[in-house]
PDB file of C-alpha atoms in Angstrom:
ATOM      1  CA  ILE A 185      63.851  80.872 119.694  1.00 48.00           C
ATOM      2  CA  VAL A 186      61.557  80.522 122.695  1.00 54.00           C
ATOM      3  CA  SER A 187      62.756  81.194 126.222  1.00 58.00           C
ATOM      4  CA  ALA A 188      62.879  78.052 128.310  1.00 62.00           C
ATOM      5  CA  GLN A 189      61.322  77.729 131.766  1.00 85.00           C
ATOM      6  CA  ILE A 190      63.806  74.950 132.575  1.00 89.00           C
ATOM      7  CA  SER A 191      66.869  73.756 130.843  1.00 92.00           C
ATOM      8  CA  ILE A 192      68.224  70.149 130.777  1.00 94.00           C
ATOM      9  CA  ALA A 193      71.961  70.067 130.349  1.00 93.00           C
ATOM     10  CA  ALA A 194      73.678  67.757 127.931  1.00 94.00           C
ATOM     11  CA  ASN A 195      74.473  64.331 129.289  1.00 95.00           C
ATOM     12  CA  THR A 196      71.871  64.557 132.120  1.00 96.00           C
ATOM     13  CA  VAL A 197      70.935  61.145 133.477  1.00 97.00           C
ATOM     14  CA  ILE A 198      67.596  60.645 135.217  1.00 97.00           C
ATOM     15  CA  SER A 199      67.933  57.944 137.880  1.00 96.00           C
ATOM     16  CA  ASN A 200      64.799  58.548 139.828  1.00 96.00           C
ATOM     17  CA  THR A 201      61.348  59.774 138.970  1.00 96.00           C
ATOM     18  CA  GLN A 202      61.226  63.157 137.232  1.00 95.00           C
ATOM     19  CA  HIS A 203      57.927  64.891 136.355  1.00 96.00           C
ATOM     20  CA  TRP A 204      57.735  67.661 133.761  1.00 96.00           C
ATOM     21  CA  ILE A 205      54.630  69.717 134.490  1.00 95.00           C
ATOM     22  CA  LEU A 206      52.924  72.441 132.280  1.00 95.00           C
ATOM     23  CA  ALA A 207      54.456  75.165 134.543  1.00 93.00           C
ATOM     24  CA  ASP A 208      57.927  73.915 133.493  1.00 93.00           C
ATOM     25  CA  SER A 209      57.171  74.437 129.801  1.00 94.00           C
ATOM     26  CA  PRO A 210      58.954  75.043 127.570  1.00 94.00           C
ATOM     27  CA  VAL A 211      61.666  72.585 128.451  1.00 96.00           C
ATOM     28  CA  SER A 212      65.000  73.189 126.675  1.00 94.00           C
ATOM     29  CA  LEU A 213      66.842  69.943 125.852  1.00 95.00           C
ATOM     30  CA  GLN A 214      70.509  70.894 125.486  1.00 94.00           C
ATOM     31  CA  GLY A 215      71.914  67.385 124.453  1.00 94.00           C
ATOM     32  CA  LEU A 216      71.608  63.779 125.353  1.00 94.00           C
ATOM     33  CA  LEU A 217      69.138  62.880 128.104  1.00 96.00           C
ATOM     34  CA  THR A 218      69.289  59.360 129.476  1.00 96.00           C
ATOM     35  CA  VAL A 219      66.328  57.806 131.452  1.00 97.00           C
ATOM     36  CA  ALA A 220      68.428  55.225 133.336  1.00 96.00           C
ATOM     37  CA  ARG A 221      67.242  51.740 134.340  1.00 93.00           C
ATOM     38  CA  SER A 222      66.215  53.131 137.693  1.00 94.00           C
ATOM     39  CA  GLY A 223      64.678  56.258 136.283  1.00 96.00           C
ATOM     40  CA  THR A 224      61.279  57.334 135.070  1.00 97.00           C
ATOM     41  CA  LEU A 225      60.297  60.442 133.141  1.00 97.00           C
ATOM     42  CA  ILE A 226      56.640  61.566 133.048  1.00 97.00           C
ATOM     43  CA  ILE A 227      55.649  64.498 130.879  1.00 97.00           C
ATOM     44  CA  ASP A 228      52.284  66.171 131.511  1.00 97.00           C
ATOM     45  CA  PRO A 229      49.785  67.455 128.983  1.00 97.00           C
ATOM     46  CA  GLY A 230      50.697  70.690 127.104  1.00 97.00           C
ATOM     47  CA  VAL A 231      54.437  70.544 127.733  1.00 97.00           C
ATOM     48  CA  VAL A 232      56.655  71.803 124.909  1.00 96.00           C
ATOM     49  CA  VAL A 233      60.094  70.312 124.626  1.00 96.00           C
ATOM     50  CA  LEU A 234      62.609  72.483 122.615  1.00 95.00           C
ATOM     51  CA  ALA A 235      65.478  70.265 121.444  1.00 93.00           C
ATOM     52  CA  GLN A 236      68.884  71.784 120.490  1.00 92.00           C
ATOM     53  CA  PRO A 237      70.660  70.464 117.398  1.00 89.00           C
ATOM     54  CA  GLY A 238      71.871  66.822 118.077  1.00 87.00           C
ATOM     55  CA  ALA A 239      69.785  66.450 121.288  1.00 92.00           C
ATOM     56  CA  SER A 240      68.141  63.202 122.023  1.00 92.00           C
ATOM     57  CA  ILE A 241      66.251  61.137 124.580  1.00 94.00           C
ATOM     58  CA  VAL A 242      67.395  57.631 125.290  1.00 93.00           C
ATOM     59  CA  VAL A 243      65.071  55.449 127.402  1.00 94.00           C
ATOM     60  CA  GLN A 244      66.391  52.606 129.435  1.00 93.00           C
ATOM     61  CA  ASN A 245      63.334  52.229 131.758  1.00 93.00           C
ATOM     62  CA  VAL A 246      60.079  54.285 131.534  1.00 95.00           C
ATOM     63  CA  LEU A 247      58.994  57.296 129.492  1.00 96.00           C
ATOM     64  CA  GLN A 248      55.391  58.379 129.808  1.00 96.00           C
ATOM     65  CA  VAL A 249      54.300  61.092 127.370  1.00 96.00           C
ATOM     66  CA  LEU A 250      50.753  61.738 128.540  1.00 96.00           C
ATOM     67  CA  GLY A 251      49.188  64.318 126.283  1.00 96.00           C
ATOM     68  CA  VAL A 252      45.405  64.734 125.951  1.00 96.00           C
ATOM     69  CA  PRO A 253      43.471  65.913 122.903  1.00 94.00           C
ATOM     70  CA  GLU A 254      43.106  69.469 124.186  1.00 96.00           C
ATOM     71  CA  LEU A 255      46.618  69.608 125.509  1.00 96.00           C
ATOM     72  CA  PRO A 256      49.042  67.667 123.254  1.00 95.00           C
ATOM     73  CA  ILE A 257      52.693  67.395 124.038  1.00 97.00           C
ATOM     74  CA  THR A 258      55.218  68.782 121.471  1.00 96.00           C
ATOM     75  CA  PHE A 259      58.802  67.783 120.833  1.00 95.00           C
ATOM     76  CA  ARG A 260      60.515  70.137 118.277  1.00 91.00           C
ATOM     77  CA  SER A 261      63.835  71.716 117.423  1.00 87.00           C
ATOM     78  CA  ASP A 262      64.434  75.081 118.972  1.00 82.00           C
ATOM     79  CA  ASN A 263      65.839  76.742 115.848  1.00 79.00           C
ATOM     80  CA  GLY A 264      64.428  74.844 112.883  1.00 74.00           C
ATOM     81  CA  THR A 265      67.240  72.342 112.506  1.00 77.00           C
ATOM     82  CA  TYR A 266      67.022  68.649 113.231  1.00 83.00           C
ATOM     83  CA  TRP A 267      67.438  66.899 116.499  1.00 87.00           C
ATOM     84  CA  GLN A 268      68.150  63.207 117.104  1.00 88.00           C
ATOM     85  CA  GLY A 269      64.666  62.062 118.434  1.00 89.00           C
ATOM     86  CA  ILE A 270      63.655  59.399 120.963  1.00 91.00           C
ATOM     87  CA  ARG A 271      65.163  55.980 121.359  1.00 89.00           C
ATOM     88  CA  PHE A 272      63.451  53.258 123.415  1.00 88.00           C
ATOM     89  CA  GLY A 273      66.585  51.246 124.163  1.00 85.00           C
ATOM     90  CA  ILE A 274      67.196  47.805 125.700  1.00 82.00           C
ATOM     91  CA  GLY A 275      65.853  47.835 129.231  1.00 85.00           C
ATOM     92  CA  THR A 276      62.840  50.032 128.434  1.00 87.00           C
ATOM     93  CA  VAL A 277      59.701  48.829 130.270  1.00 88.00           C
ATOM     94  CA  GLY A 278      56.915  48.042 127.823  1.00 83.00           C
ATOM     95  CA  TYR A 279      53.451  49.437 128.265  1.00 83.00           C
ATOM     96  CA  SER A 280      50.923  47.501 130.403  1.00 85.00           C
ATOM     97  CA  PRO A 281      47.303  48.415 129.587  1.00 82.00           C
ATOM     98  CA  ALA A 282      46.216  46.577 132.693  1.00 87.00           C
ATOM     99  CA  ASP A 283      47.546  49.248 135.059  1.00 90.00           C
ATOM    100  CA  GLY A 284      48.877  51.977 132.699  1.00 88.00           C
ATOM    101  CA  SER A 285      52.444  51.417 133.667  1.00 90.00           C
ATOM    102  CA  GLY A 286      55.437  51.282 131.333  1.00 91.00           C
ATOM    103  CA  SER A 287      56.390  53.344 128.316  1.00 92.00           C
ATOM    104  CA  VAL A 288      53.716  55.092 126.227  1.00 92.00           C
ATOM    105  CA  MET A 289      53.436  58.159 124.014  1.00 91.00           C
ATOM    106  CA  GLN A 290      49.957  59.574 123.531  1.00 92.00           C
ATOM    107  CA  TYR A 291      48.724  62.811 121.929  1.00 93.00           C
ATOM    108  CA  ALA A 292      52.082  64.170 120.993  1.00 92.00           C
ATOM    109  CA  SER A 293      53.905  65.691 118.029  1.00 90.00           C
ATOM    110  CA  ILE A 294      57.491  64.994 117.097  1.00 89.00           C
ATOM    111  CA  ILE A 295      58.839  67.620 114.689  1.00 87.00           C
ATOM    112  CA  ASN A 296      62.132  67.729 112.713  1.00 85.00           C
ATOM    113  CA  ALA A 297      63.645  64.683 114.472  1.00 84.00           C
ATOM    114  CA  GLY A 298      65.981  62.145 112.869  1.00 76.00           C
ATOM    115  CA  SER A 299      68.746  62.772 110.424  1.00 60.00           C
ATOM    116  CA  VAL A 300      69.694  62.259 106.868  1.00 50.00           C
ATOM    117  CA  SER A 301      71.890  59.314 107.755  1.00 52.00           C
ATOM    118  CA  GLY A 302      68.698  57.330 108.608  1.00 52.00           C
ATOM    119  CA  ILE A 303      68.358  57.777 112.322  1.00 62.00           C
ATOM    120  CA  GLY A 304      64.605  57.489 113.092  1.00 73.00           C
ATOM    121  CA  ALA A 305      62.561  60.100 114.870  1.00 82.00           C
ATOM    122  CA  VAL A 306      61.514  57.208 117.131  1.00 84.00           C
ATOM    123  CA  VAL A 307      63.735  54.149 117.367  1.00 81.00           C
ATOM    124  CA  ILE A 308      62.477  51.003 119.214  1.00 80.00           C
ATOM    125  CA  GLU A 309      64.805  48.306 120.480  1.00 78.00           C
ATOM    126  CA  GLY A 310      63.290  45.162 122.027  1.00 64.00           C
ATOM    127  CA  VAL A 311      60.315  46.675 123.821  1.00 69.00           C
ATOM    128  CA  HIS A 312      56.662  47.029 123.177  1.00 69.00           C
ATOM    129  CA  PRO A 313      55.705  50.669 123.720  1.00 75.00           C
ATOM    130  CA  VAL A 314      52.409  52.102 122.600  1.00 82.00           C
ATOM    131  CA  LEU A 315      52.251  55.093 120.304  1.00 83.00           C
ATOM    132  CA  SER A 316      48.751  56.516 120.248  1.00 85.00           C
ATOM    133  CA  ASN A 317      47.676  59.692 118.520  1.00 87.00           C
ATOM    134  CA  VAL A 318      51.201  60.767 117.653  1.00 85.00           C
ATOM    135  CA  SER A 319      52.124  63.011 114.767  1.00 83.00           C
ATOM    136  CA  ILE A 320      55.609  62.712 113.339  1.00 80.00           C
ATOM    137  CA  ILE A 321      57.038  65.287 110.879  1.00 76.00           C
ATOM    138  CA  SER A 322      60.405  63.802 109.962  1.00 66.00           C
ATOM    139  CA  TYR A 323      63.628  65.510 109.099  1.00 58.00           C
ATOM    140  CA  GLY A 324      65.416  62.452 107.665  1.00 58.00           C
ATOM    141  CA  THR A 325      64.534  59.299 105.806  1.00 56.00           C
ATOM    142  CA  MET A 326      63.085  57.282 108.629  1.00 61.00           C
ATOM    143  CA  SER A 327      60.279  58.039 111.087  1.00 66.00           C
ATOM    144  CA  ILE A 328      59.983  54.867 113.204  1.00 68.00           C
ATOM    145  CA  GLY A 329      62.746  52.447 113.207  1.00 67.00           C
ATOM    146  CA  VAL A 330      62.573  48.924 114.775  1.00 64.00           C
ATOM    147  CA  GLN A 331      66.006  47.550 115.316  1.00 61.00           C
ATOM    148  CA  TYR A 332      67.329  44.076 116.110  1.00 52.00           C
ATOM    149  CA  ALA A 333      66.980  42.996 119.677  1.00 51.00           C
ATOM    150  CA  SER A 334      67.460  39.874 121.690  1.00 46.00           C
ATOM    151  CA  THR A 335      63.833  39.839 122.808  1.00 51.00           C
ATOM    152  CA  ALA A 336      60.528  39.823 120.944  1.00 52.00           C
ATOM    153  CA  VAL A 337      58.919  43.175 120.334  1.00 53.00           C
ATOM    154  CA  ALA A 338      55.435  44.111 119.349  1.00 58.00           C
ATOM    155  CA  ILE A 339      54.709  47.588 118.193  1.00 62.00           C
ATOM    156  CA  GLN A 340      51.284  49.086 118.600  1.00 67.00           C
ATOM    157  CA  LEU A 341      50.536  52.181 116.488  1.00 69.00           C
ATOM    158  CA  THR A 342      47.086  53.838 116.828  1.00 70.00           C
ATOM    159  CA  GLY A 343      46.236  57.106 115.167  1.00 65.00           C
ATOM    160  CA  VAL A 344      49.818  57.826 114.099  1.00 68.00           C
ATOM    161  CA  ASP A 345      50.322  60.344 111.420  1.00 67.00           C
ATOM    162  CA  ILE A 346      53.711  60.432 109.569  1.00 66.00           C
ATOM    163  CA  THR A 347      54.536  63.161 107.121  1.00 63.00           C
ATOM    164  CA  ASN A 348      57.568  63.829 104.916  1.00 56.00           C
ATOM    165  CA  ALA A 349      59.339  60.475 105.415  1.00 54.00           C
ATOM    166  CA  GLN A 350      60.770  58.270 102.684  1.00 54.00           C
ATOM    167  CA  GLN A 351      60.446  55.341 105.153  1.00 58.00           C
ATOM    168  CA  PRO A 352      57.645  55.759 107.586  1.00 57.00           C
ATOM    169  CA  VAL A 353      58.139  52.447 109.453  1.00 64.00           C
ATOM    170  CA  THR A 354      61.411  50.510 108.961  1.00 60.00           C
ATOM    171  CA  MET A 355      61.783  46.971 110.241  1.00 56.00           C
ATOM    172  CA  PRO A 356      64.531  44.340 109.962  1.00 51.00           C
ATOM    173  CA  CYS A 357      64.189  41.651 107.292  1.00 46.00           C
ATOM    174  CA  THR A 358      64.596  38.202 108.717  1.00 47.00           C
ATOM    175  CA  ALA A 359      62.770  34.931 108.207  1.00 42.00           C
ATOM    176  CA  SER A 360      61.278  35.432 111.674  1.00 45.00           C
ATOM    177  CA  ALA A 361      60.564  39.118 111.392  1.00 45.00           C
ATOM    178  CA  CYS A 362      56.820  38.754 111.386  1.00 45.00           C
ATOM    179  CA  THR A 363      56.983  36.702 114.590  1.00 45.00           C
ATOM    180  CA  LEU A 364      59.508  38.724 116.418  1.00 46.00           C
ATOM    181  CA  TYR A 365      58.481  42.167 115.228  1.00 48.00           C
ATOM    182  CA  PRO A 366      54.728  42.350 114.746  1.00 53.00           C
ATOM    183  CA  CYS A 367      53.332  45.778 114.248  1.00 56.00           C
ATOM    184  CA  TYR A 368      49.682  46.531 114.915  1.00 58.00           C
ATOM    185  CA  ILE A 369      48.560  49.517 112.955  1.00 60.00           C
ATOM    186  CA  THR A 370      45.078  51.097 113.496  1.00 61.00           C
ATOM    187  CA  ASP A 371      43.816  54.350 111.946  1.00 59.00           C
ATOM    188  CA  CYS A 372      47.169  55.680 110.838  1.00 57.00           C
ATOM    189  CA  THR A 373      48.162  57.789 107.912  1.00 58.00           C
ATOM    190  CA  PHE A 374      51.489  57.901 106.079  1.00 56.00           C
ATOM    191  CA  ALA A 375      51.685  60.982 103.833  1.00 55.00           C
ATOM    192  CA  ALA A 376      54.368  62.216 101.458  1.00 48.00           C
ATOM    193  CA  TYR A 377      56.518  59.031 101.506  1.00 47.00           C
ATOM    194  CA  SER A 378      58.172  57.337  98.558  1.00 44.00           C
ATOM    195  CA  ASN A 379      58.430  53.791  99.727  1.00 43.00           C
ATOM    196  CA  SER A 380      56.291  51.099 101.317  1.00 39.00           C
ATOM    197  CA  ILE A 381      55.364  51.088 105.024  1.00 46.00           C
ATOM    198  CA  TYR A 382      57.570  48.138 105.949  1.00 45.00           C
ATOM    199  CA  LEU A 383      61.122  48.326 104.631  1.00 42.00           C
ATOM    200  CA  CYS A 384      64.299  46.364 105.218  1.00 40.00           C
ATOM    201  CA  TYR A 385      67.618  47.691 106.320  1.00 40.00           C
TER     202      TYR A 385
END
């Protein structure tokens, strides 16, 4: 167990802009952290987030995970057990390449997230975040889960490496799934999985 520089209590709600810098690292995540619809969480290069069992991040506005090649960002469990991962919920602001605003994860590792009950390490609901150069080492069956939503969602995965997942990317099966839930995959690897990339649930 690594001593934390700052500790985020369970059921914390971010309702303004919060910025985790390298000097804050490691950040201990004690339980549920919600980025509310008025909130923004920005995480700087090199930050390590140590999640306690059952901890999770639920995004309802903006999450920017801004790692760089020489200083990636790491999310992992503090004691080797699983944590519940990151959920981009309804209300999340999608990424805009024009001005760099909205939700994005780049140069980051997500380790031991998810659960045996099928909760994904990253769950996406009705938004279009960008995941670029992200490594996911799963605990449970699913790594990236796209759930039903009332709005169209386009998922962009670039340089995403998924290891130890039975279902790397899971999407709903409907007649309009390809229209509502397009997934653009570039230079990604899916290792040690037992099923196809797109699965129904």
